[in-house]
Amino acid sequence: FPSRVQVVVDSQGRVLSGALLESSGHKPADIVALDISLKKIYFEKSSPASDSVEIGDLLFHWHVDPSFITNIVEQIP
């Protein structure tokens, strides 16, 4: 399942706040999704006369690459 984060964005394209709306079921992934949403994502500026905020959802779809799993102790035939 994806992590779903709702963000509030100002007219300059900066994320003002965010909240985890749906968990992926994996807490570390949800923490990273919220961190990325709040600190690393910027949007285009809206019209210069606008002082409004926009609200939207970000979906983070997580995938596992089996070649990076290092704790397998037994091969399954």
mmCIF file of C-alpha atoms in Angstrom:
data_model
loop_
_atom_site.group_PDB
_atom_site.id
_atom_site.type_symbol
_atom_site.label_atom_id
_atom_site.label_comp_id
_atom_site.label_asym_id
_atom_site.label_seq_id
_atom_site.Cartn_x
_atom_site.Cartn_y
_atom_site.Cartn_z
ATOM 1 C CA PHE A 1 0.000 0.000 0.000
ATOM 2 C CA PRO A 2 1.196 3.551 -0.620
ATOM 3 C CA SER A 3 1.863 6.151 2.057
ATOM 4 C CA ARG A 4 -0.552 9.051 1.520
ATOM 5 C CA VAL A 5 0.476 12.479 2.806
ATOM 6 C CA GLN A 6 -1.745 15.554 2.612
ATOM 7 C CA VAL A 7 0.141 18.846 2.228
ATOM 8 C CA VAL A 8 -0.744 22.530 2.436
ATOM 9 C CA VAL A 9 1.223 24.618 -0.084
ATOM 10 C CA ASP A 10 1.548 28.429 -0.114
ATOM 11 C CA SER A 11 1.493 30.648 -3.199
ATOM 12 C CA GLN A 12 5.307 30.507 -3.379
ATOM 13 C CA GLY A 13 5.210 26.720 -3.798
ATOM 14 C CA ARG A 14 6.488 25.934 -0.297
ATOM 15 C CA VAL A 15 4.935 23.160 1.768
ATOM 16 C CA LEU A 16 3.598 24.713 4.973
ATOM 17 C CA SER A 17 2.401 21.548 6.667
ATOM 18 C CA GLY A 18 1.720 17.907 6.046
ATOM 19 C CA ALA A 19 -0.034 14.984 7.662
ATOM 20 C CA LEU A 20 0.061 11.255 7.056
ATOM 21 C CA LEU A 21 -3.471 10.293 5.970
ATOM 22 C CA GLU A 22 -2.887 6.627 5.141
ATOM 23 C CA SER A 23 -0.110 4.370 6.301
ATOM 24 C CA SER A 24 1.723 1.984 4.011
ATOM 25 C CA GLY A 25 1.818 -0.446 6.903
ATOM 26 C CA HIS A 26 5.560 0.086 7.278
ATOM 27 C CA LYS A 27 6.325 2.855 9.771
ATOM 28 C CA PRO A 28 9.859 3.692 8.486
ATOM 29 C CA ALA A 29 8.454 4.220 4.969
ATOM 30 C CA ASP A 30 5.716 6.469 6.329
ATOM 31 C CA ILE A 31 8.277 8.539 8.249
ATOM 32 C CA VAL A 32 10.355 8.984 5.079
ATOM 33 C CA ALA A 33 7.247 9.946 3.068
ATOM 34 C CA LEU A 34 6.360 12.635 5.594
ATOM 35 C CA ASP A 35 9.960 13.875 5.750
ATOM 36 C CA ILE A 36 10.214 14.128 1.951
ATOM 37 C CA SER A 37 6.841 15.900 1.803
ATOM 38 C CA LEU A 38 7.801 18.512 4.385
ATOM 39 C CA LYS A 39 11.447 19.158 3.485
ATOM 40 C CA LYS A 40 12.259 18.164 -0.080
ATOM 41 C CA ILE A 41 9.313 18.926 -2.325
ATOM 42 C CA TYR A 42 8.601 22.332 -3.854
ATOM 43 C CA PHE A 43 5.854 23.321 -6.244
ATOM 44 C CA GLU A 44 5.523 26.015 -8.891
ATOM 45 C CA LYS A 45 4.465 29.456 -7.716
ATOM 46 C CA SER A 46 0.841 30.380 -8.259
ATOM 47 C CA SER A 47 -0.327 33.672 -9.735
ATOM 48 C CA PRO A 48 1.403 36.728 -8.177
ATOM 49 C CA ALA A 49 -1.827 38.213 -6.838
ATOM 50 C CA SER A 50 -2.735 35.055 -4.966
ATOM 51 C CA ASP A 51 -2.139 34.749 -1.226
ATOM 52 C CA SER A 52 -4.134 31.570 -0.967
ATOM 53 C CA VAL A 53 -2.986 28.098 -0.054
ATOM 54 C CA GLU A 54 -3.628 24.847 -1.866
ATOM 55 C CA ILE A 55 -4.237 21.433 -0.305
ATOM 56 C CA GLY A 56 -3.344 18.191 -2.037
ATOM 57 C CA ASP A 57 -2.276 14.599 -1.478
ATOM 58 C CA LEU A 58 1.047 12.988 -2.293
ATOM 59 C CA LEU A 59 1.182 9.216 -2.822
ATOM 60 C CA PHE A 60 4.405 7.325 -2.201
ATOM 61 C CA HIS A 61 4.394 3.852 -3.770
ATOM 62 C CA TRP A 62 7.057 1.649 -2.217
ATOM 63 C CA HIS A 63 8.773 -1.269 -3.950
ATOM 64 C CA VAL A 64 11.243 -3.829 -2.665
ATOM 65 C CA ASP A 65 14.299 -4.813 -4.685
ATOM 66 C CA PRO A 66 15.021 -8.429 -3.633
ATOM 67 C CA SER A 67 18.675 -8.071 -4.643
ATOM 68 C CA PHE A 68 19.170 -5.654 -1.724
ATOM 69 C CA ILE A 69 17.759 -7.980 0.939
ATOM 70 C CA THR A 70 20.713 -9.070 3.074
ATOM 71 C CA ASN A 71 19.100 -10.972 5.927
ATOM 72 C CA ILE A 72 18.097 -14.127 3.999
ATOM 73 C CA VAL A 73 19.688 -17.130 5.686
ATOM 74 C CA GLU A 74 18.252 -19.851 3.500
ATOM 75 C CA GLN A 75 17.548 -20.157 -0.224
ATOM 76 C CA ILE A 76 14.146 -21.493 -1.198
ATOM 77 C CA PRO A 77 14.367 -23.810 -4.228
#
